[in-house]
XYZ file of C-alpha atoms in Angstrom:
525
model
C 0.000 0.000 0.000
C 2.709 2.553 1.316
C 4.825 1.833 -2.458
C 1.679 2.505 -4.636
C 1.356 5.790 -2.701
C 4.987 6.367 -2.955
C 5.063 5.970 -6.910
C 2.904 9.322 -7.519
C 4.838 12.268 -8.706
C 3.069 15.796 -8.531
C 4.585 19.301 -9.791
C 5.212 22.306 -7.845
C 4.422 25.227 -9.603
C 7.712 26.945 -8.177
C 6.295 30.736 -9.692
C 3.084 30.501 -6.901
C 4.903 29.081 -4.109
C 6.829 31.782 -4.680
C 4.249 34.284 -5.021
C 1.895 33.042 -2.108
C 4.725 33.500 -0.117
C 5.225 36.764 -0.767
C 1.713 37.487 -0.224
C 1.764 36.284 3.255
C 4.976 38.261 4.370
C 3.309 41.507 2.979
C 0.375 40.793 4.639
C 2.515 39.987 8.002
C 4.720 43.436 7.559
C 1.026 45.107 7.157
C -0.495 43.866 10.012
C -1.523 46.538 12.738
C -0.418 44.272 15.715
C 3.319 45.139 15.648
C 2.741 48.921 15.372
C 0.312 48.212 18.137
C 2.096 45.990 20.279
C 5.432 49.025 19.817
C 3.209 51.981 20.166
C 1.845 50.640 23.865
C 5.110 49.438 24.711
C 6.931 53.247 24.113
C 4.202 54.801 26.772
C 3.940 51.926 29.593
C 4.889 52.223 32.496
C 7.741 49.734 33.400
C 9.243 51.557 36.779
C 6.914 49.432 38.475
C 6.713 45.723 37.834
C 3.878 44.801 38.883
C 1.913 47.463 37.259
C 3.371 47.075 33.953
C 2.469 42.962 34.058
C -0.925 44.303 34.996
C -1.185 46.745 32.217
C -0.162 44.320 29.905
C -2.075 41.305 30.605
C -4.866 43.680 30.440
C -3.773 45.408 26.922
C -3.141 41.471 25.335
C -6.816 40.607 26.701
C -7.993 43.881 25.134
C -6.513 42.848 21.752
C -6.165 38.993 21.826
C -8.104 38.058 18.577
C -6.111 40.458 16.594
C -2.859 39.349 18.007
C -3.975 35.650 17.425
C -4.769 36.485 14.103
C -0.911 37.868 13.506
C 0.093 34.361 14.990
C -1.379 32.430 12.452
C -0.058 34.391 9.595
C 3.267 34.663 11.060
C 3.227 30.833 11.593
C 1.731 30.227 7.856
C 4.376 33.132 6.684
C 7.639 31.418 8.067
C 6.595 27.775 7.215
C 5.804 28.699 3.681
C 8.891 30.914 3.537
C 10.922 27.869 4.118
C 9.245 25.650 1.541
C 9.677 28.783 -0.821
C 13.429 28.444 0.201
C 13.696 24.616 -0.598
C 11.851 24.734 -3.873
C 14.255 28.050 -5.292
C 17.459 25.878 -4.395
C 16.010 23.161 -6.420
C 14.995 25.316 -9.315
C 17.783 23.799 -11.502
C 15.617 20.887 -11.387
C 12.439 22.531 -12.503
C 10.934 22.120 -16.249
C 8.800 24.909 -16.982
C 8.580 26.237 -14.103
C 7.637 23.142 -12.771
C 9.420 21.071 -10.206
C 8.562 17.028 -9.592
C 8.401 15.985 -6.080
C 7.455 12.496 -4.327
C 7.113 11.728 -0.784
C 7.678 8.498 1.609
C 4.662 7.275 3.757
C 4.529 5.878 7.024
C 1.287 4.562 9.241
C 0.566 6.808 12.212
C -0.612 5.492 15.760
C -4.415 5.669 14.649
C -3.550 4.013 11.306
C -4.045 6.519 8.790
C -1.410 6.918 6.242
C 1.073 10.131 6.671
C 3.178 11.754 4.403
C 7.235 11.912 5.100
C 7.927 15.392 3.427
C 6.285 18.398 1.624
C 3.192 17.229 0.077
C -0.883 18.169 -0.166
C -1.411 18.181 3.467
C 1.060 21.372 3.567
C -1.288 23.216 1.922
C -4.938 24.536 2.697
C -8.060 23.443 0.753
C -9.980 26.588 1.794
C -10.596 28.791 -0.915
C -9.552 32.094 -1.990
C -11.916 34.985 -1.686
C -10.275 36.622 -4.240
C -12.170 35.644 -8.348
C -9.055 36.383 -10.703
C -10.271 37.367 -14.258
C -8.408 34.634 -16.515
C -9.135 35.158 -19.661
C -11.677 37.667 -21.524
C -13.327 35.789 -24.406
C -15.311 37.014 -27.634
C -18.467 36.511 -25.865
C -17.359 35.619 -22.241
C -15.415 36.089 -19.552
C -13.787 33.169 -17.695
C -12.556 33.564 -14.036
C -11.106 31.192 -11.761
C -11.348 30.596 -7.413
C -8.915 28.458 -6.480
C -7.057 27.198 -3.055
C -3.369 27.100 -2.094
C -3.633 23.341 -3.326
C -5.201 24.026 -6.507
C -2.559 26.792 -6.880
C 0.388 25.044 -6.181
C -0.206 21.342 -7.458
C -0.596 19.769 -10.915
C -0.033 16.380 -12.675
C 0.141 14.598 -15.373
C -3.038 13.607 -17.124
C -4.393 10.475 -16.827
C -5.352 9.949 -20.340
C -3.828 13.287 -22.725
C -6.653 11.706 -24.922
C -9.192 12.194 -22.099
C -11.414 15.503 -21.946
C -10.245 18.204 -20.002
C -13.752 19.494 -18.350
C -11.340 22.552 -16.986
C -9.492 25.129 -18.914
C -5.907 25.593 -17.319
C -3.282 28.724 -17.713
C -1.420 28.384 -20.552
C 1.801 27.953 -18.798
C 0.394 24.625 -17.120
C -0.888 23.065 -20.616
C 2.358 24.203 -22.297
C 4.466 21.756 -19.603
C 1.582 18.902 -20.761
C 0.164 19.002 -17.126
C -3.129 19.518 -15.555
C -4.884 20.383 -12.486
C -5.790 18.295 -9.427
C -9.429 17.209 -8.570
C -10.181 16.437 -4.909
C -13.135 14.744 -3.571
C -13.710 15.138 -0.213
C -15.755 12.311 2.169
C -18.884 14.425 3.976
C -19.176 13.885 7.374
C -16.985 10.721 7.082
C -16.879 10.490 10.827
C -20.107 10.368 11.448
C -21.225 8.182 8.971
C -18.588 5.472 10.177
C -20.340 5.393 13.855
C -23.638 5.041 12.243
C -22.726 2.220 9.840
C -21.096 0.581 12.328
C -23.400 0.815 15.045
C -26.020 -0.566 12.769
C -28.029 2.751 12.789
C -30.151 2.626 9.273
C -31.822 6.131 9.570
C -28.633 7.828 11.047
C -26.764 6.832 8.190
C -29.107 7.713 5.481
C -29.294 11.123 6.683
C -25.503 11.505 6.972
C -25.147 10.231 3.483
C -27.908 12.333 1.773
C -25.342 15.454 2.270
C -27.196 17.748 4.600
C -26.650 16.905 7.927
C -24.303 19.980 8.689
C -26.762 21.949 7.089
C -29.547 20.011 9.547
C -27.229 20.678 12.607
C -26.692 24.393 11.860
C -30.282 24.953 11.001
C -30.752 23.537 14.774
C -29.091 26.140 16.504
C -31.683 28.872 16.234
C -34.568 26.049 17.074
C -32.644 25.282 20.023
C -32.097 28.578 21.690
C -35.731 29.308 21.291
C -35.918 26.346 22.946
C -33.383 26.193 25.978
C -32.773 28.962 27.812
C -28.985 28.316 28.867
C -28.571 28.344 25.394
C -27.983 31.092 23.034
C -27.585 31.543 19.572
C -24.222 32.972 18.308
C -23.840 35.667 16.295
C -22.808 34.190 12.984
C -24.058 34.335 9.696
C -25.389 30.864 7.643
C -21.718 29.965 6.300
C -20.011 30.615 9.588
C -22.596 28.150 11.423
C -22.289 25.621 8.915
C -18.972 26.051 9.329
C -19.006 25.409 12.875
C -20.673 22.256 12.797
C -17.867 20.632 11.242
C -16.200 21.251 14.567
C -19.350 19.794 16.599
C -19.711 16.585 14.592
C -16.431 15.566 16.959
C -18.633 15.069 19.790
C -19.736 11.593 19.482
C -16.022 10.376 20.075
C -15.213 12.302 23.414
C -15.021 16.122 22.023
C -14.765 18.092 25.195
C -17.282 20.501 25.420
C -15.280 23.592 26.587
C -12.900 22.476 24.382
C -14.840 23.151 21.191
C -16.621 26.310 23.044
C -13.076 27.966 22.540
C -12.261 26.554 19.807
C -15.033 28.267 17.768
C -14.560 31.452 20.039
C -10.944 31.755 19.527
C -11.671 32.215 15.596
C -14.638 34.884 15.118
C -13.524 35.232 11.628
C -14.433 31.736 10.618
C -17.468 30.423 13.369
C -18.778 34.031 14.407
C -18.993 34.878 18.183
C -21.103 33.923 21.192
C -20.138 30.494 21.019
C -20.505 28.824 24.920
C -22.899 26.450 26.718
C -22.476 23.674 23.737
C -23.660 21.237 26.739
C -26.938 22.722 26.915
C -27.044 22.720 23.122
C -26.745 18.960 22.517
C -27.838 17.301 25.953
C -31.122 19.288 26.468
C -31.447 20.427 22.503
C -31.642 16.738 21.089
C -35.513 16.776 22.925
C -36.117 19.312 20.321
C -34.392 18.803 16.718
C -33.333 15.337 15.232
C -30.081 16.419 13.963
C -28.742 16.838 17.552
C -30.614 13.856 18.388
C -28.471 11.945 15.868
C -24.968 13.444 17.834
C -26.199 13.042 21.746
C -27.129 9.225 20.682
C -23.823 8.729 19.052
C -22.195 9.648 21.881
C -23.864 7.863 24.702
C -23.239 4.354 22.725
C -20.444 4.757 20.669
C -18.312 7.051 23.828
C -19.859 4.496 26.389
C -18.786 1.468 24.618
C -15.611 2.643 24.154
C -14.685 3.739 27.787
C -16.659 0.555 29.080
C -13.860 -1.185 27.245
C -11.234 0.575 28.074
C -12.520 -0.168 31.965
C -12.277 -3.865 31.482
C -8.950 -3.743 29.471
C -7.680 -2.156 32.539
C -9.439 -4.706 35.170
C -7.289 -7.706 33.246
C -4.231 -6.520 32.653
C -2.247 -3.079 34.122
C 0.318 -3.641 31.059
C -1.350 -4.776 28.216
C -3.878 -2.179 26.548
C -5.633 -2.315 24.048
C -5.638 -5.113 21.691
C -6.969 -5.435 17.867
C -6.718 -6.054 14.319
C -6.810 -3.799 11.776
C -9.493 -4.516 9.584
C -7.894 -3.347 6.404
C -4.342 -5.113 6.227
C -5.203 -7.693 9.024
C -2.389 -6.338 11.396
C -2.164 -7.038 14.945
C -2.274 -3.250 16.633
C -1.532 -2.959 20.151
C -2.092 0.403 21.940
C -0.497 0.548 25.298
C 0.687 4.534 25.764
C 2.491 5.018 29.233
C 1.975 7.886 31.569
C 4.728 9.841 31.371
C 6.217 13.354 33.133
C 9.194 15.762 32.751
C 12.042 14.657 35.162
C 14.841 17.258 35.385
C 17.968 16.193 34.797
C 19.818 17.029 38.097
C 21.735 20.648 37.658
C 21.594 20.517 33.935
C 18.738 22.477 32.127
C 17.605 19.356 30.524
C 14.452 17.335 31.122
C 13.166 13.651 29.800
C 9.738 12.414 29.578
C 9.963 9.363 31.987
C 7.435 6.742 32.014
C 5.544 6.326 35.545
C 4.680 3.059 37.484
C 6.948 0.139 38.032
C 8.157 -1.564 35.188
C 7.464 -5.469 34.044
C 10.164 -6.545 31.957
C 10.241 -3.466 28.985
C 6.853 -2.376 29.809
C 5.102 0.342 31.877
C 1.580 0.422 33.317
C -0.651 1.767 30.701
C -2.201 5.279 31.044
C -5.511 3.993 31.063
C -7.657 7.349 32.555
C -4.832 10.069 32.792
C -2.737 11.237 35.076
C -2.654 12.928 38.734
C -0.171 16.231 38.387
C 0.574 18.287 41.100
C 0.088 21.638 41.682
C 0.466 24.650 43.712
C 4.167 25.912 44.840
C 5.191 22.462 45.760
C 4.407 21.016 42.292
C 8.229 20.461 41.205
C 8.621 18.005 44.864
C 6.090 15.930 44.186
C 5.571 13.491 41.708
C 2.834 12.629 39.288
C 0.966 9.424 39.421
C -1.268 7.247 36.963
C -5.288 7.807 37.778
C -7.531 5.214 39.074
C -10.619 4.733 37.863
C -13.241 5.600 40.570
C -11.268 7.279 42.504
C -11.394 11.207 43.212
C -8.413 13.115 42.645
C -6.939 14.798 45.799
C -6.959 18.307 46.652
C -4.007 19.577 45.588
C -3.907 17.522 42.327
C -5.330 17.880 38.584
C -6.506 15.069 36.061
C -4.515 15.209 33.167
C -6.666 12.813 30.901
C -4.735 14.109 27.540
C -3.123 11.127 25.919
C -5.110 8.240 28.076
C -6.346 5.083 26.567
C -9.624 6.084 27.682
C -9.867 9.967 25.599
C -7.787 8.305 22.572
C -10.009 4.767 21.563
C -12.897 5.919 20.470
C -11.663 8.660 18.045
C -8.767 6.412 17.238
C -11.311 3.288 16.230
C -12.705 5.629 14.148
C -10.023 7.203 12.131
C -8.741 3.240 11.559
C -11.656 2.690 9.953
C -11.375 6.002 7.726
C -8.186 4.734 7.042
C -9.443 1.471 6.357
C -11.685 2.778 3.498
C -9.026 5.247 2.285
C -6.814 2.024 2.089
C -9.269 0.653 -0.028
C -9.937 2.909 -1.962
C -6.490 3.239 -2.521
C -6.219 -0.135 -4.026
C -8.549 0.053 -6.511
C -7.538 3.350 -7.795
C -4.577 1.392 -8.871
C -5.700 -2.108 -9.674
C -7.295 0.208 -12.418
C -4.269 2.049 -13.530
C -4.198 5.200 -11.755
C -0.466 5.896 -10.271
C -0.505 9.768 -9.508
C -2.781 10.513 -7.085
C -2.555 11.443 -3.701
C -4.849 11.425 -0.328
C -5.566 13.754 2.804
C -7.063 11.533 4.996
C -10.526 11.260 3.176
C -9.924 13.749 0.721
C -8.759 11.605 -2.471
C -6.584 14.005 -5.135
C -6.394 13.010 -8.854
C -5.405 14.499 -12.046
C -8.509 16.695 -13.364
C -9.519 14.458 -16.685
C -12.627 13.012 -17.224
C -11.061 9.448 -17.281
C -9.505 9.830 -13.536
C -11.790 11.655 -11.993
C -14.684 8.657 -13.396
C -12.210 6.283 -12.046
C -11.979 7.925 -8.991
C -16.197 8.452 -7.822
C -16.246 4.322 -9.104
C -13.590 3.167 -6.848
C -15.289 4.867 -3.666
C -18.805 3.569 -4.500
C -17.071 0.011 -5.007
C -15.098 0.587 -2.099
C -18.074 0.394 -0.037
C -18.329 -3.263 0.318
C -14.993 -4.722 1.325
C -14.501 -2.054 3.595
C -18.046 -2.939 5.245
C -17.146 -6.671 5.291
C -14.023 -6.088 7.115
C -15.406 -4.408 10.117
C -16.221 -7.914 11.524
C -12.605 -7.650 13.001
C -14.131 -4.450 15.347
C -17.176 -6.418 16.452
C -14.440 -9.382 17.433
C -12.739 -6.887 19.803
C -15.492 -5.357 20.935
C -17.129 -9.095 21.866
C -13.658 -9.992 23.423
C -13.950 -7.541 26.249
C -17.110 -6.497 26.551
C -18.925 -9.956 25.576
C -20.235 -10.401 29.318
C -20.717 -6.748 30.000
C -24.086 -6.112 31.628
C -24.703 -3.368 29.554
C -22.725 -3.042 26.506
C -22.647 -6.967 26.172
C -26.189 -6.949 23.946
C -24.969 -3.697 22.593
C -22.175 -5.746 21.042
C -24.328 -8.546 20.136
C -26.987 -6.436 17.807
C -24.609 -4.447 16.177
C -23.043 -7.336 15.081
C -26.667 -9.070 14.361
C -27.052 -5.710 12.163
C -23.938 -6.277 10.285
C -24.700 -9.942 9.659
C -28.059 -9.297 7.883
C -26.773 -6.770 5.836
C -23.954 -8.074 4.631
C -25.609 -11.645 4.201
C -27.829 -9.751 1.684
C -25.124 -8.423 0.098
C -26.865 -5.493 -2.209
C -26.794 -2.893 0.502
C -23.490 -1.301 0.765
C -22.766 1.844 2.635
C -22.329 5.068 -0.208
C -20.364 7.816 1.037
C -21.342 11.288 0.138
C -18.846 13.417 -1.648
C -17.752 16.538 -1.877
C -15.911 18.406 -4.234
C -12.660 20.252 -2.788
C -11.510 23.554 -4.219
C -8.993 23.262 -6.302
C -9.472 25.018 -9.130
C -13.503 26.649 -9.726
C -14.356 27.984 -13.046
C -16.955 30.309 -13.679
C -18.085 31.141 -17.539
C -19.964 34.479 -17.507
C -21.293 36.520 -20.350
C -19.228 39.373 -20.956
């Protein structure tokens, strides 16, 4: 699998890294922030100490969205500035202004496939807000919205017999390349718990395309609804937007979490964001969309935490045990607690494991760990958390990392990976070699020939991936088989699975979405 990813070859076009580069340091050098920041900085008042951390605690409250917002573009600025460095040394190389890259894979901890250097996942998806004119026509006028990736990568066509359904700039057709095509899986996530779960009228909703547009349309219903609720102040696109971010709370999405999440970027989810508790636990009484999430959670979340319980009752050491259901690989995960031990006078620091070892191993961090705090933090030392058990005054619950927050969203994205993985193989049992993938986002040239090969494989992919989920329901029925409540679970969702795929004309279809790459609009002139 990892070689027939490795064998695609994509160009850089080395004239718009170039450019977009650019285009974020200008926009860095014109931000207000620094002129801000040096303005407040001439007048404070630093004779005092204490007044001047006051003052400015105070002044980076005042203006904290703005100066996040020069974060992120410094951060985007200096990354970009260094890929803009590595593609000009290379330039030699380039044909056309073109420059052919590859990248190495390797499998991640949740078993989704990650590139090794400089590829897609470098660059955003989102599009530009700018529509570029591109080229005035007798009777039309043909402009073009693109995204970073559209912008940056091309390939070789499929078929150069194939129709092109896009126009491209003349430098791109001149080096006999043409743009990328994503498709994008909608609400992948979501549709994986239903279908696995065995929930028929979940799924179909998920896979009809609109359930974003369901959840978002919920959040006026609900505040009418529940007072502790209230509706942010966001337009349609923003809210839509931010249910993307919501559709994480089936597998263990902290609630605060997302709250600032959304509030720490106005710009893309609006403001007013808080109380998402209230939202889905008392708003699934009154809409079906968050219905569909506050179920999902309760049995997929309580399954998986239920398991992680009795993994923990049998063995301290052992974890979690499965196989993958697309390669049929034993994976083990068995993460140790770990914290920072200073190296005696030296200004170094490891992260140790914590508990006594057995042989090689440490105890698995099951439900987090116990830190200290207060002024005697750095004397104390941190400890593994039993489950039960209240942590002490003086104490915190670090659960970031535990078996317990990381199974169920880890199940999940094995299984995204699993259909990736498939559809991975048929894109090349049928003869496609460049092409790359973003999780579920699948890239491939923009002919009519790949992109047909490319909607067939992921309706086709929909079976074998659905028969191999039998190896979840066998780990699931290993340690939770004689649960008193999650036992049955177990048992019907497998009973579910059985029927369906003992009829065998009843696959799941994922619904796709089209990423921006490259748009083209055709207006009269």
């Amino acid at each position: 699998m990892i070689a027939r990813l490795q064998r695609a070859c994509l160009f850089l076009d080395v004239a718009a890294i170039a450019a977009y580069a650019k285009s974020l340091r200008d926009q860095v050098n014109a931000h207000p922030w620094r002129p801000m920041l040096r303005a407040w900085e001439q007048q404070a008042n630093r004779r005092d100490r204490d007044t001047y951390q006051t003052d400015r605690k105070a002044f980076m409250s005042e203006h904290a969205e703005l100066h996040r917002e020069f974060l992120s573009l410094s951060g985007q600025s200096n990354q970009l500035a260094a890929i803009a460095r590595a593609v000009r040394h290379q330039r030699r190389r380039a044909v056309d202004g073109f420059l052919g890259i590859r990248t190495g894979y390797f499998r991640v901890r949740n078993r989704r496939w990650q590139s090794r250097h400089f590829w897609t996942p470098e660059s955003s998806s989102h599009a530009d807000t700018a529509v570029t004119e591109f080229e005035r026509l007798a009777d039309a006028r043909v402009s073009i919205e693109t995204s970073a990736r559209g912008d940056w990568f091309y390939v070789k066509p499929f078929n150069a017999d194939a129709r092109q359904p896009l126009p491209e700039p003349s430098h791109v057709s001149a080096a006999g390349l043409v743009p990328i095509y994503g498709a994008d899986i909608s609400s992948s996530m979501v549709h994986i718990i239903a279908v696995l779960l065995g929930r028929r009228g979940d799924e179909a909703v998920v896979s009809s395309g609109g359930f974003k547009d369901g959840l978002a349309a919920a959040v006026p219903k609900v505040a009418d609804a529940v007072p502790e609720f209230r509706a942010p102040d966001s337009d349609p696109k923003q809210r839509r937007k931010a249910m993307g971010v919501l559709q994480n709370i089936p597998y263990g999405a902290g609630y605060g979490a997302m709250a600032k999440g959304l509030r720490d970027d106005p710009a893309a989810y609006g403001t007013g964001w808080s109380n998402l508790r209230a939202f889905i636990e008392q708003g699934q009484a009154h809409d079906a969309y968050v219905k569909i999430l506050a179920d999902m959670r309760a049995e997929w979340l309580g399954a998986c935490r239920a398991l992680v319980e009795e993994a923990a009752k049998r063995d301290a050491y052992a974890g979690v045990s499965f196989v993958d259901p697309f390669d049929g690989a034993v994976v083990r995960w068995h993460t140790a607690g770990r914290a920072r031990v200073e190296l005696g006078s030296l200004p170094l620091t490891i992260s140790a494991p914590l508990g006594k070892p057995r042989g090689s191993e440490y105890p698995v961090n099951y439900f987090g760990v116990e830190r200290p705090v207060g002024r005697d933090r750095r004397t104390r030392t941190p400890k593994l958390h039993e489950n039960g058990t209240t942590v002490p005054l003086g104490w915190r619950l670090d659960a970031k990392g535990s078996l317990s927050n990381m199974l169920a969203p880890c199940l999940i994205h094995t299984l995204d990976a699993a259909f990736a993985g498939c559809v991975i193989e048929l894109l090349a049992a049928r003869g496609l070699r460049d092409f790359a993938i973003v999780h579920d986002c699948f890239l491939v040239p923009a002919d009519d020939d790949a992109t047909d090969i490319l909607h067939q494989a992921i309706t086709d992919a929909g079976r074998p991936w659905f028969l191999s989920l039998h190896h979840v329901y066998d780990m699931f029925d290993a340690y939770l088989g004689k649960h008193p409540v999650y036992g049955e679970r177990v048992r019907q969702w497998r009973q579910s699975w059985k029927q369906r795929s003992d009829a065998g004309n009843d696959w799941p279809e994922f619904h796709l979405k089209p990423e921006t790459t490259q748009a083209w609009k055709i207006e009269p002139a």
